[in-house]
mmCIF file of C-alpha atoms and ligand atoms in Angstrom:
data_model
loop_
_atom_site.group_PDB
_atom_site.id
_atom_site.type_symbol
_atom_site.label_atom_id
_atom_site.label_comp_id
_atom_site.label_asym_id
_atom_site.label_seq_id
_atom_site.Cartn_x
_atom_site.Cartn_y
_atom_site.Cartn_z
ATOM 1 C CA MET A 19 -62.610 -72.633 -46.499
ATOM 2 C CA LYS A 20 -63.909 -69.160 -48.186
ATOM 3 C CA ILE A 21 -66.549 -67.950 -46.826
ATOM 4 C CA ALA A 22 -68.615 -64.917 -48.275
ATOM 5 C CA ILE A 23 -69.892 -62.117 -45.482
ATOM 6 C CA GLY A 24 -72.391 -59.186 -46.461
ATOM 7 C CA SER A 25 -74.713 -57.268 -44.025
ATOM 8 C CA ASP A 26 -76.691 -54.040 -44.236
ATOM 9 C CA HIS A 27 -76.472 -51.218 -41.854
ATOM 10 C CA GLY A 28 -78.257 -53.020 -39.285
ATOM 11 C CA GLY A 29 -76.439 -56.066 -39.027
ATOM 12 C CA PHE A 30 -73.008 -54.331 -39.988
ATOM 13 C CA GLN A 31 -71.957 -54.753 -36.326
ATOM 14 C CA LEU A 32 -72.533 -58.243 -35.863
ATOM 15 C CA LYS A 33 -70.619 -59.029 -39.533
ATOM 16 C CA GLU A 34 -67.790 -57.379 -38.042
ATOM 17 C CA THR A 35 -67.708 -59.378 -35.362
ATOM 18 C CA VAL A 36 -68.120 -62.719 -37.273
ATOM 19 C CA LYS A 37 -65.802 -61.784 -39.655
ATOM 20 C CA GLU A 38 -63.093 -61.069 -37.240
ATOM 21 C CA TYR A 39 -64.188 -64.533 -35.562
ATOM 22 C CA LEU A 40 -63.771 -66.332 -38.966
ATOM 23 C CA LEU A 41 -59.879 -64.784 -39.438
ATOM 24 C CA ASP A 42 -58.861 -65.714 -36.102
ATOM 25 C CA LYS A 43 -60.291 -69.138 -36.920
ATOM 26 C CA ASN A 44 -58.230 -68.908 -40.081
ATOM 27 C CA TYR A 45 -61.132 -69.222 -42.665
ATOM 28 C CA GLU A 46 -60.817 -67.130 -45.735
ATOM 29 C CA VAL A 47 -63.689 -64.522 -46.089
ATOM 30 C CA GLU A 48 -64.647 -62.175 -48.698
ATOM 31 C CA ASP A 49 -66.656 -59.749 -47.349
ATOM 32 C CA PHE A 50 -69.063 -57.861 -50.063
ATOM 33 C CA GLY A 51 -70.214 -54.897 -47.484
ATOM 34 C CA ALA A 52 -71.551 -52.824 -45.964
ATOM 35 C CA TYR A 53 -68.577 -51.264 -44.999
ATOM 36 C CA ASP A 54 -69.377 -48.748 -42.505
ATOM 37 C CA THR A 55 -73.108 -48.077 -40.456
ATOM 38 C CA GLU A 56 -74.755 -46.060 -43.545
ATOM 39 C CA SER A 57 -77.975 -46.966 -44.848
ATOM 40 C CA VAL A 58 -77.734 -49.599 -47.137
ATOM 41 C CA ASP A 59 -80.812 -51.822 -48.941
ATOM 42 C CA TYR A 60 -80.386 -55.193 -47.730
ATOM 43 C CA PRO A 61 -81.242 -56.955 -51.032
ATOM 44 C CA GLU A 62 -78.390 -55.265 -52.773
ATOM 45 C CA ILE A 63 -75.728 -57.353 -50.399
ATOM 46 C CA GLY A 64 -77.797 -60.738 -50.118
ATOM 47 C CA GLU A 65 -77.367 -61.208 -53.908
ATOM 48 C CA LYS A 66 -74.128 -60.603 -53.476
ATOM 49 C CA VAL A 67 -73.144 -63.248 -51.334
ATOM 50 C CA ALA A 68 -75.037 -65.561 -52.910
ATOM 51 C CA LEU A 69 -74.487 -65.161 -56.097
ATOM 52 C CA SER A 70 -70.599 -65.666 -54.679
ATOM 53 C CA VAL A 71 -71.495 -69.050 -53.663
ATOM 54 C CA LYS A 72 -74.233 -70.169 -56.354
ATOM 55 C CA ASP A 73 -70.933 -69.597 -58.772
ATOM 56 C CA GLY A 74 -68.720 -71.860 -56.358
ATOM 57 C CA GLU A 75 -66.556 -68.365 -55.218
ATOM 58 C CA SER A 76 -67.117 -69.136 -51.854
ATOM 59 C CA GLU A 77 -67.925 -72.716 -50.339
ATOM 60 C CA LYS A 78 -70.629 -71.103 -47.568
ATOM 61 C CA GLY A 79 -72.080 -67.364 -46.799
ATOM 62 C CA ILE A 80 -73.139 -66.010 -43.787
ATOM 63 C CA ILE A 81 -75.864 -62.771 -44.074
ATOM 64 C CA VAL A 82 -76.761 -60.152 -41.397
ATOM 65 C CA CYS A 83 -79.354 -57.606 -41.769
ATOM 66 C CA GLY A 84 -81.939 -56.204 -38.816
ATOM 67 C CA THR A 85 -83.329 -58.853 -38.319
ATOM 68 C CA GLY A 86 -81.867 -61.582 -40.678
ATOM 69 C CA LEU A 87 -85.126 -61.047 -42.135
ATOM 70 C CA GLY A 88 -85.029 -59.002 -45.653
ATOM 71 C CA ILE A 89 -81.384 -60.442 -46.257
ATOM 72 C CA SER A 90 -82.325 -64.202 -45.897
ATOM 73 C CA ILE A 91 -85.504 -63.842 -48.197
ATOM 74 C CA SER A 92 -83.514 -62.351 -50.998
ATOM 75 C CA ALA A 93 -80.572 -64.448 -51.211
ATOM 76 C CA ASN A 94 -83.390 -67.421 -51.103
ATOM 77 C CA LYS A 95 -84.204 -65.586 -54.479
ATOM 78 C CA ILE A 96 -81.228 -66.827 -56.237
ATOM 79 C CA PRO A 97 -81.417 -70.150 -57.890
ATOM 80 C CA GLY A 98 -79.408 -72.650 -55.820
ATOM 81 C CA ILE A 99 -79.168 -70.899 -52.701
ATOM 82 C CA ARG A 100 -81.004 -72.304 -49.701
ATOM 83 C CA ALA A 101 -80.080 -69.748 -46.767
ATOM 84 C CA ALA A 102 -81.248 -70.140 -43.184
ATOM 85 C CA LEU A 103 -82.503 -67.612 -40.389
ATOM 86 C CA VAL A 104 -81.178 -68.627 -37.477
ATOM 87 C CA SER A 105 -81.487 -67.816 -33.895
ATOM 88 C CA ASP A 106 -80.790 -70.971 -31.931
ATOM 89 C CA THR A 107 -77.835 -73.901 -32.234
ATOM 90 C CA PHE A 108 -80.476 -76.818 -32.772
ATOM 91 C CA SER A 109 -81.553 -74.607 -35.871
ATOM 92 C CA ALA A 110 -77.976 -74.017 -36.801
ATOM 93 C CA LYS A 111 -77.477 -77.838 -36.724
ATOM 94 C CA MET A 112 -80.143 -78.927 -38.278
ATOM 95 C CA SER A 113 -80.244 -76.462 -40.976
ATOM 96 C CA ARG A 114 -77.003 -77.968 -42.145
ATOM 97 C CA ALA A 115 -77.562 -82.130 -41.456
ATOM 98 C CA HIS A 116 -81.102 -81.737 -42.730
ATOM 99 C CA ASN A 117 -81.853 -78.938 -45.497
ATOM 100 C CA ASP A 118 -77.537 -78.431 -46.800
ATOM 101 C CA ALA A 119 -78.245 -74.890 -45.867
ATOM 102 C CA ASN A 120 -75.229 -73.154 -47.929
ATOM 103 C CA ILE A 121 -76.193 -69.514 -46.575
ATOM 104 C CA LEU A 122 -76.584 -68.468 -42.718
ATOM 105 C CA ALA A 123 -78.976 -65.454 -41.752
ATOM 106 C CA LEU A 124 -78.554 -63.883 -38.829
ATOM 107 C CA GLY A 125 -80.136 -60.856 -37.311
ATOM 108 C CA GLY A 126 -78.069 -58.481 -35.745
ATOM 109 C CA ARG A 127 -80.559 -56.806 -33.587
ATOM 110 C CA VAL A 128 -81.724 -60.119 -32.265
ATOM 111 C CA LEU A 129 -78.715 -61.862 -31.389
ATOM 112 C CA GLY A 130 -76.159 -60.950 -28.696
ATOM 113 C CA THR A 131 -72.742 -61.688 -29.569
ATOM 114 C CA ASP A 132 -71.711 -65.066 -27.911
ATOM 115 C CA LEU A 133 -74.788 -66.995 -28.834
ATOM 116 C CA ALA A 134 -74.296 -65.326 -32.658
ATOM 117 C CA LEU A 135 -71.042 -66.665 -32.422
ATOM 118 C CA GLU A 136 -71.812 -70.399 -31.330
ATOM 119 C CA ILE A 137 -74.734 -70.163 -33.992
ATOM 120 C CA VAL A 138 -71.570 -69.704 -36.471
ATOM 121 C CA ASP A 139 -69.638 -72.009 -35.114
ATOM 122 C CA THR A 140 -72.180 -74.893 -35.083
ATOM 123 C CA TRP A 141 -72.813 -74.198 -38.568
ATOM 124 C CA LEU A 142 -69.712 -74.338 -40.111
ATOM 125 C CA LYS A 143 -68.594 -77.953 -38.364
ATOM 126 C CA THR A 144 -72.206 -79.638 -39.183
ATOM 127 C CA ASP A 145 -72.160 -81.669 -42.459
ATOM 128 C CA PHE A 146 -74.856 -82.517 -44.518
ATOM 129 C CA GLU A 147 -76.377 -86.098 -43.402
ATOM 130 C CA GLY A 148 -77.700 -86.920 -47.105
ATOM 131 C CA GLY A 149 -79.565 -90.013 -47.596
ATOM 132 C CA ARG A 150 -83.429 -89.608 -46.865
ATOM 133 C CA HIS A 151 -82.525 -85.484 -46.323
ATOM 134 C CA GLU A 152 -80.773 -85.546 -49.792
ATOM 135 C CA ARG A 153 -84.607 -86.932 -51.646
ATOM 136 C CA ARG A 154 -85.560 -83.844 -49.917
ATOM 137 C CA VAL A 155 -83.288 -81.251 -50.746
ATOM 138 C CA ASN A 156 -83.912 -82.643 -54.435
ATOM 139 C CA LYS A 157 -87.350 -81.791 -54.207
ATOM 140 C CA ILE A 158 -86.502 -78.036 -53.312
ATOM 141 C CA LYS A 159 -84.380 -77.797 -56.337
ATOM 142 C CA ASP A 160 -87.185 -79.580 -58.230
ATOM 143 C CA LEU A 161 -89.708 -76.473 -56.953
ATOM 144 C CA GLU A 162 -86.612 -73.779 -57.764
ATOM 145 C CA SER A 163 -86.714 -75.482 -61.932
ATOM 146 C CA LYS A 164 -90.522 -75.656 -61.674
ATOM 147 C CA TYR A 165 -90.885 -71.687 -60.703
ATOM 148 C CA ASN A 166 -88.087 -70.331 -62.062
ATOM 149 C CA LYS A 167 -89.310 -70.288 -65.894
HETATM 150 C C1 LIG B 11 -83.339 -51.932 -41.561
HETATM 151 O O1 LIG B 11 -83.936 -51.227 -40.842
HETATM 152 C C2 LIG B 11 -83.964 -53.503 -41.802
HETATM 153 O O2 LIG B 11 -85.345 -53.030 -42.151
HETATM 154 C C3 LIG B 11 -82.962 -54.742 -42.161
HETATM 155 O O3 LIG B 11 -81.694 -54.473 -41.587
HETATM 156 C C4 LIG B 11 -83.894 -55.674 -41.901
HETATM 157 O O4 LIG B 11 -84.086 -55.844 -40.887
HETATM 158 C C5 LIG B 11 -84.802 -56.115 -42.632
HETATM 159 O O5 LIG B 11 -85.445 -57.390 -42.575
#
């Protein structure tokens, strides 16, 4: 499975840790930056990761900024993207099982390394349940078409 990853400077350290973890687990990873701690605006990176997922070049994405807020709000502007900002393993599981989130957003200044990696692991191994949740996700897609004209 190919995973697109990206961060701003506030998420750089955690993004690097997540990247190492994913490569260690034999995932294919495309890193859209940041490549160092120099200040960069999170919408630019959020867009790159989101487009990679939207275009099917990557199956899923993981994005990190200081809080995870700015980069997830940015990624969610791209049609087809359901970016979930997650700080606990239960929400990580539910964001996949019920919301079919295709991008995981993390706060590099919020989470400790061990919790962040547990969230990543849970998120990647949880499948979408479909059924009644599919109807609801389809309604999210309807909202997207309704207001993106
Ligand atoms: C950058 O200082 C910080 O604002 C950013 O990483 C993020 O937390 C925004 O939501």
